[in-house]
Short mmCIF file of C-alpha atoms in Angstrom, two decimals:
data_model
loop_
_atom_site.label_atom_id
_atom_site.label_comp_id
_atom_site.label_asym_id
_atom_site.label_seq_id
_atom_site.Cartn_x
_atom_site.Cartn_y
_atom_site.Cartn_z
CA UNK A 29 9.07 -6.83 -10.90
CA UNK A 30 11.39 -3.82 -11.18
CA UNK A 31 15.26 -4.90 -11.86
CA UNK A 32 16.97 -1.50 -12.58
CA UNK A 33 17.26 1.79 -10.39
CA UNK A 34 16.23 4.48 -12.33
CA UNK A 35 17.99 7.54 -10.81
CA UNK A 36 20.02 8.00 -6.92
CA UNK A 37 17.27 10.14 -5.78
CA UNK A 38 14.63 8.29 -3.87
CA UNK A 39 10.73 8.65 -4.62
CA UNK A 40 9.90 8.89 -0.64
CA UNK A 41 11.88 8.75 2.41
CA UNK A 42 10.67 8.47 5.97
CA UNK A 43 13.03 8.70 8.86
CA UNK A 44 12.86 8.03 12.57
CA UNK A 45 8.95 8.01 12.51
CA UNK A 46 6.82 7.80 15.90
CA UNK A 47 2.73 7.39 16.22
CA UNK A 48 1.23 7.38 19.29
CA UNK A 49 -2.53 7.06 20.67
CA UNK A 50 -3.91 8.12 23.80
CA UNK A 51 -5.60 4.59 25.72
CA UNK A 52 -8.64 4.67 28.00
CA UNK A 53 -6.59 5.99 30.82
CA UNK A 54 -5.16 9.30 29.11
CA UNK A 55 -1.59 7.62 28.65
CA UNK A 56 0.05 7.34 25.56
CA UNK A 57 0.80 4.15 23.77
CA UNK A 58 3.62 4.39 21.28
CA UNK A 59 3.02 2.13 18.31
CA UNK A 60 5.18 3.08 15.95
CA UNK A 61 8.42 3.31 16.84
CA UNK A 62 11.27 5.05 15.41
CA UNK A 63 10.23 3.34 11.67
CA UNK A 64 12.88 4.68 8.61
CA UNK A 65 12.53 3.34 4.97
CA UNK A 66 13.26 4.61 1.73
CA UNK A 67 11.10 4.17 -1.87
CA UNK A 68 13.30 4.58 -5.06
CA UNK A 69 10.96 6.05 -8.69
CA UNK A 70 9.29 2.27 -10.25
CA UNK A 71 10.52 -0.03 -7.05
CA UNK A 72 7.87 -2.17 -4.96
CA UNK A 73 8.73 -2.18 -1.52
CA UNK A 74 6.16 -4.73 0.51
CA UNK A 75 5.64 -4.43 4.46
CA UNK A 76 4.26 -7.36 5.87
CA UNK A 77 3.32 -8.39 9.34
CA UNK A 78 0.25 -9.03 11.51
CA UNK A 79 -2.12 -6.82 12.52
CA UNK A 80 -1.75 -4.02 14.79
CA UNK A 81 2.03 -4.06 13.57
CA UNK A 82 1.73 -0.87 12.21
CA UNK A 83 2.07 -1.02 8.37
CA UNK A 84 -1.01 0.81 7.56
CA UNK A 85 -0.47 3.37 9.58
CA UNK A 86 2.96 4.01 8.50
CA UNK A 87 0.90 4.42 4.65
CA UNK A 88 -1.35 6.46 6.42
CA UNK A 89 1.73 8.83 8.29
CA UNK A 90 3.13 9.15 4.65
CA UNK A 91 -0.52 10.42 3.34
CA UNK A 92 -1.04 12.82 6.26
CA UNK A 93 -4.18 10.63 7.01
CA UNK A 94 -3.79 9.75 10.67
CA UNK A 95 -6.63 9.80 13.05
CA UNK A 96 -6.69 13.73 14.68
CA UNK A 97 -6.14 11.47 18.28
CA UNK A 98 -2.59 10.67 16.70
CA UNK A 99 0.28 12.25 18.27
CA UNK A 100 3.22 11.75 15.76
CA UNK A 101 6.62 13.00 15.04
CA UNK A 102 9.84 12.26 11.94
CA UNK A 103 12.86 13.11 11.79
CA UNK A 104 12.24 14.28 7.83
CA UNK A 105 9.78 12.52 5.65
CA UNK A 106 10.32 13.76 1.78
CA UNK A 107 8.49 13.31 -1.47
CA UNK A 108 10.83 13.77 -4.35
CA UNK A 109 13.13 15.35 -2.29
CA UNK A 110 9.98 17.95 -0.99
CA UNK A 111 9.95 18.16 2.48
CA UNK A 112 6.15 16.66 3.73
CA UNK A 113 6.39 18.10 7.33
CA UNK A 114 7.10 21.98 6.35
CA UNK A 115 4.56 21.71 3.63
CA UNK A 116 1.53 23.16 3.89
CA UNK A 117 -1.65 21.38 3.88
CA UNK A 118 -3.55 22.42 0.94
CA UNK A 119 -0.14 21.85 -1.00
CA UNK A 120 0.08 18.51 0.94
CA UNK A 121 -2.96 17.07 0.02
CA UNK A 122 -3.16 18.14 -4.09
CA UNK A 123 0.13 16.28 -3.96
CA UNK A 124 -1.47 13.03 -2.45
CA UNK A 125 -4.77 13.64 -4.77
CA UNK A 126 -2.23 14.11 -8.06
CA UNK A 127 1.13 12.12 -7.46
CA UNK A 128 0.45 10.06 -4.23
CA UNK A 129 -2.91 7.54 -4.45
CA UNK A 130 -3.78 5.00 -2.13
CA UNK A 131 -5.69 1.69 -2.89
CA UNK A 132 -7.48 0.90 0.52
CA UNK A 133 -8.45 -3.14 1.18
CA UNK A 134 -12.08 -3.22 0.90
CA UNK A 135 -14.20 -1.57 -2.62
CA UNK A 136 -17.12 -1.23 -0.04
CA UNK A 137 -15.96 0.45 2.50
CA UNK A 138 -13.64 3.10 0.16
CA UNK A 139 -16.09 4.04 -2.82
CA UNK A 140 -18.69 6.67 -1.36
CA UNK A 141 -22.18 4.38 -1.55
CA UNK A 142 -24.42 7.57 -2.77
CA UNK A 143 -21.87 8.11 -5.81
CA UNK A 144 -21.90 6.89 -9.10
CA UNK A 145 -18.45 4.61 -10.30
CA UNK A 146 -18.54 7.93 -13.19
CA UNK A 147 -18.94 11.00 -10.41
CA UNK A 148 -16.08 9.27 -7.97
CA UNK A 149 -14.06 9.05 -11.47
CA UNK A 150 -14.57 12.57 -12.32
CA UNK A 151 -13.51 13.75 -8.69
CA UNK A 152 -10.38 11.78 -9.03
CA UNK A 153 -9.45 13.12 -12.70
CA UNK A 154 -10.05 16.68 -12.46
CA UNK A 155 -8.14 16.44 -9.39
CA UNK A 156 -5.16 15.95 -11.58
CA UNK A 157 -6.23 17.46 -14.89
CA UNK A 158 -9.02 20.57 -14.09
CA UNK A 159 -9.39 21.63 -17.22
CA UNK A 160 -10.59 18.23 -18.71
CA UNK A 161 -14.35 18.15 -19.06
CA UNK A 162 -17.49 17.15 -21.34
CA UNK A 163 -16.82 14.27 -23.71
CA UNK A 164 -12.71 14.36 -22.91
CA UNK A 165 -13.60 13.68 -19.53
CA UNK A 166 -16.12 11.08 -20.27
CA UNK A 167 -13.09 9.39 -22.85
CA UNK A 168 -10.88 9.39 -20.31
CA UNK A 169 -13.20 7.71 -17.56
CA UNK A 170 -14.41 4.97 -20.43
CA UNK A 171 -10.50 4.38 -21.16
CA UNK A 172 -9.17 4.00 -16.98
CA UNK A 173 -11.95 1.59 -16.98
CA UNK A 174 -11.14 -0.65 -20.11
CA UNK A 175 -7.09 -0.47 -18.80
CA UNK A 176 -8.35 -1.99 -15.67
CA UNK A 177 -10.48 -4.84 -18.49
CA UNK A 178 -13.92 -3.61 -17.57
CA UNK A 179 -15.89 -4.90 -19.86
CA UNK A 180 -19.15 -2.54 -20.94
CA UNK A 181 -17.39 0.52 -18.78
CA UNK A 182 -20.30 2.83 -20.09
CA UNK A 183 -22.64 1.03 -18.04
CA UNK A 184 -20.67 0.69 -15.11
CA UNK A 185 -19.74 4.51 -14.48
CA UNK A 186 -23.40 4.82 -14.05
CA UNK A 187 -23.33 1.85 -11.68
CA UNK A 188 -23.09 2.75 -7.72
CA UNK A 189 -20.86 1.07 -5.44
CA UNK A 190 -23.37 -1.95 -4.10
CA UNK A 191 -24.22 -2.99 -7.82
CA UNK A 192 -20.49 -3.92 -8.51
CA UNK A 193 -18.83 -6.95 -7.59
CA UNK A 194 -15.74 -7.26 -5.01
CA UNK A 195 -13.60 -7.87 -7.93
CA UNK A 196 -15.13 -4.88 -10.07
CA UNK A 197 -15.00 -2.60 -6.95
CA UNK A 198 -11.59 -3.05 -6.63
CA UNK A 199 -11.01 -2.72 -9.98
CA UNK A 200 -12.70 0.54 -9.84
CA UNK A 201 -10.52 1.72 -6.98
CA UNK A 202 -7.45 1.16 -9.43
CA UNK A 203 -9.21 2.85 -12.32
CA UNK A 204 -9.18 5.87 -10.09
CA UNK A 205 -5.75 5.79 -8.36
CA UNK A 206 -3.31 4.38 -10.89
CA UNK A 207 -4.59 5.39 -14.39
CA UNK A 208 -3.86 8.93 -13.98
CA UNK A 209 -0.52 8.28 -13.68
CA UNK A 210 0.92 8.45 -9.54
CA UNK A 211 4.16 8.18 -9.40
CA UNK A 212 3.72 6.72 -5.51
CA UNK A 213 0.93 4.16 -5.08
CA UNK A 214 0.14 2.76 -1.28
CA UNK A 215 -1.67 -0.48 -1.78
CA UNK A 216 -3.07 -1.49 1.99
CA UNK A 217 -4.29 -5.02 1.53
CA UNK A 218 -5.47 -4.56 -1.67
CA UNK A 219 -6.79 -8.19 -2.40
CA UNK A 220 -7.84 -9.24 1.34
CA UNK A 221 -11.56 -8.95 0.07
CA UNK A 222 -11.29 -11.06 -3.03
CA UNK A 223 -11.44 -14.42 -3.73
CA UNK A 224 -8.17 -16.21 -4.90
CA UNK A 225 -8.87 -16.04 -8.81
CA UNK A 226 -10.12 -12.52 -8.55
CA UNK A 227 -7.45 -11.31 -6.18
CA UNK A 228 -4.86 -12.58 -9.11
CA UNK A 229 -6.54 -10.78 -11.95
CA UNK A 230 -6.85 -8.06 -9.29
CA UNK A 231 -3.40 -7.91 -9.36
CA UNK A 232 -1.97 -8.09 -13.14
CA UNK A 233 -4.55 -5.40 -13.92
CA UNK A 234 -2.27 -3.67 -11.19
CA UNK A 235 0.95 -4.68 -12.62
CA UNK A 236 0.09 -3.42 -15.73
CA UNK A 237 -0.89 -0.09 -14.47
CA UNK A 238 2.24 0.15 -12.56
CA UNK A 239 4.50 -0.99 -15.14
CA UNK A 240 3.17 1.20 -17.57
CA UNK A 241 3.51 4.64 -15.60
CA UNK A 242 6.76 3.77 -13.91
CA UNK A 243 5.13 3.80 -10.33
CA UNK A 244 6.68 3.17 -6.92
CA UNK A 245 4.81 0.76 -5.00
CA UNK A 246 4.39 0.23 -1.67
CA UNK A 247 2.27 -3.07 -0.72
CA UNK A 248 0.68 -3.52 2.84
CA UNK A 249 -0.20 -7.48 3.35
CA UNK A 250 -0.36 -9.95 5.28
CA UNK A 251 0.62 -12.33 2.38
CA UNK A 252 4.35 -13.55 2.55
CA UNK A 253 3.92 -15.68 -0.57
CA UNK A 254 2.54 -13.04 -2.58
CA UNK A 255 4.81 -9.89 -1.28
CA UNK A 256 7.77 -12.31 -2.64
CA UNK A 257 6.53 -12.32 -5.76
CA UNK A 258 5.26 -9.25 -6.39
CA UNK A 259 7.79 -6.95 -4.65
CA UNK A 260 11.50 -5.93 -5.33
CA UNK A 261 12.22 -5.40 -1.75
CA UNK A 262 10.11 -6.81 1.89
CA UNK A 263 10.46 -4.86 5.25
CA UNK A 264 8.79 -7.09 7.91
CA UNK A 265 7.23 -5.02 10.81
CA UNK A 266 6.73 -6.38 14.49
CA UNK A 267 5.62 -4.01 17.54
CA UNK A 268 5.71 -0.42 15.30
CA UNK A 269 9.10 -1.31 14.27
CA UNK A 270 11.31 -2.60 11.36
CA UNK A 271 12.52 -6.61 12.18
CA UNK A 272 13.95 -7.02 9.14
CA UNK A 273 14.40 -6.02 5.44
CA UNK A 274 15.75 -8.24 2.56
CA UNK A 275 14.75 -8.15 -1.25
CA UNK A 276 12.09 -9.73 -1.73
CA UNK A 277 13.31 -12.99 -3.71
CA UNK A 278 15.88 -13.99 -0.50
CA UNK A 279 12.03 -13.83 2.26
CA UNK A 280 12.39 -17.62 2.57
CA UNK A 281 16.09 -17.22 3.24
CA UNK A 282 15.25 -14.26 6.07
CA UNK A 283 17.19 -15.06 9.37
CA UNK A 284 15.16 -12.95 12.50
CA UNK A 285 13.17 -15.39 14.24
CA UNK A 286 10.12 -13.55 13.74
CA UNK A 287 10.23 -13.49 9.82
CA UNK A 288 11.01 -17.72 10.34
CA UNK A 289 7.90 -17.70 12.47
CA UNK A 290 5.71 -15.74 9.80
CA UNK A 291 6.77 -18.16 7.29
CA UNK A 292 6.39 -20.90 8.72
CA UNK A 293 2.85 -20.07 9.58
CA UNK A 294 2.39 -20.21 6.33
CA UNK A 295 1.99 -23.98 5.00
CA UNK A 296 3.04 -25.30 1.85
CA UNK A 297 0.94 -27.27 0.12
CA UNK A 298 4.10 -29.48 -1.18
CA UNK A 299 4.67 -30.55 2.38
CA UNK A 300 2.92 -33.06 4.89
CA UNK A 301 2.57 -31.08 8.14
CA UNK A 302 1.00 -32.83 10.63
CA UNK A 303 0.27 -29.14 12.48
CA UNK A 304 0.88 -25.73 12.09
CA UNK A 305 3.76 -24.04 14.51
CA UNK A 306 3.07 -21.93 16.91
CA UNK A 307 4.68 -18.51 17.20
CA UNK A 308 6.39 -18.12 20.30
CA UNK A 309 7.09 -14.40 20.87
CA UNK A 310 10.17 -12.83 22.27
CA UNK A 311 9.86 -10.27 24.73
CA UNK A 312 13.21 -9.01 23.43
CA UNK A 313 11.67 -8.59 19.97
CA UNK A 314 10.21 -5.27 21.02
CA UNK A 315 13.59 -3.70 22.14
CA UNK A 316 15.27 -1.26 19.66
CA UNK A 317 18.33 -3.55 19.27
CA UNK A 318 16.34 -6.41 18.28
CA UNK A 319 15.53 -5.37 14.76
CA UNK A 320 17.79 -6.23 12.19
CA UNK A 321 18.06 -2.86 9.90
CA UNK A 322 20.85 -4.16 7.40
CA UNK A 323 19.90 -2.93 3.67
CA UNK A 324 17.76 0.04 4.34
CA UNK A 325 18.61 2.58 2.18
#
């Protein structure tokens, strides 16, 4: 976990951000709603919530990745001070190929299944680095796979996507976004498709990758528990907007009563709990007031 603050000017900033979708009867639905954060260079900021809450879209917003049926608006959204609306899109997406990567949830459904693990390597590398070819290239795909602890990565780059494991899939998916170096990693529910003991090895290999290259993180999950750990700060989404923010080792200390009900959804194995709570929603809870924006930056 990141202690310091490495410089005053922030890695990404989003304000005042709107998404909405047309419904079955041509009228919009507005689901996110007026969201503002800021990233600083090497912090982990988790956003955590159920689904539909609109954390992966807000990833996706930052990306330029919505759906084309998204209608969408900010107030400014910047990369290293760059402004991401005025820019155009060619420029827009070598940034998000180069210094912006995006680890999606599920190895299966994110590695191309007609691809070798070594052609969807390549792709991602000479995205960054062009000129790098022959047996550079083929060094540098062995090496992201050995940082991620691949073992026998020369005969997994000529493995395709259904041959690996979960775990290795992931793994893969890291290979390709971190080891090149992004200085802004979105992680969308990185270890929903992994078993406990893989989804934690998932993880340091992560750390590592992050810690080494100075990276800003930004982790989607459901996971309280883990987000707490993992993260230096936790915005908690409800309805397309922020609830609450708080650093991430005060979550169990977080006061709106929908963080309370998260958590306490969330059983400890410590405790004898005869039943598990049941979230009763406020209507209120979707009005602007209602979130709690104290400590955005």
């Amino acid at each position: 976990m990141n202690t310091e603050v490495h410089t005053l000017t922030p890695l990404a900033q989003i304000s005042n951000l709107r998404i909405s979708f047309p419904t079955a009867t041509g009228a919009m639905r507005e689901v996110v709603r007026g969201l503002s954060l800021t990233l600083m260079p090497g912090e982990r900021l988790g956003i955590v919530g159920e689904s539909g809450s609109g954390k992966s879209l807000t990833g996706r917003a930052l990306l330029g990745m919505l759906a084309p049926g998204a209608v969408w608006s900010a107030d400014a959204m910047r990369f290293e001070g760059r402004d991401l609306l005025a820019m155009k899109p060619a420029v827009r997406r070598q940034l998000c190929g180069r210094d912006i990567g995006m680890i999606l949830q599920d190895p299966k459904y994110s590695l191309n299944p007609v691809m070798t693990v070594a052609s969807q390597l390549k792709e991602a590398f000479l995205m960054r680095e062009p000129r790098l070819k022959g047996a550079a290239l083929q060094a540098r795909m062995v090496q992201a796979l050995e940082a991620v602890h691949i073992r026998d990565p020369e005969q997994v780059l000529k493995a395709y996507p259904h041959e690996l494991s979960g775990g290795m899939g992931q793994r893969v998916m890291i290979a390709m976004m971190v080891s090149s170096g992004p200085k802004l990693l979105i992680a969308d529910e990185p270890t929903s498709a992994l078993d406990v003991l893989v989804a934690m090895q998932t993880l340091r290999v992560m750390d590592e990758l992050i810690a080494r290259h100075n990276t800003g993180l930004i982790l989607i999950s459901h996971d309280l528990e883990l987000v707490s750990q993992f993260c230096d700060r936790v915005v908690v989404m409800y309805a397309g907007q922020v609830m609450e923010t708080c650093a991430a080792g005060d979550l169990n200390q977080a006061t709106h009563p929908y963080t309370r009900a998260l958590l306490a959804a969330s059983p400890r194995l410590q405790q004898d709990q005869a039943w598990l709570p049941t979230m009763q929603r406020d209507p209120r809870w979707r009005e602007p007031q209602a979130a709690m924006t104290g400590g955005l930056q």
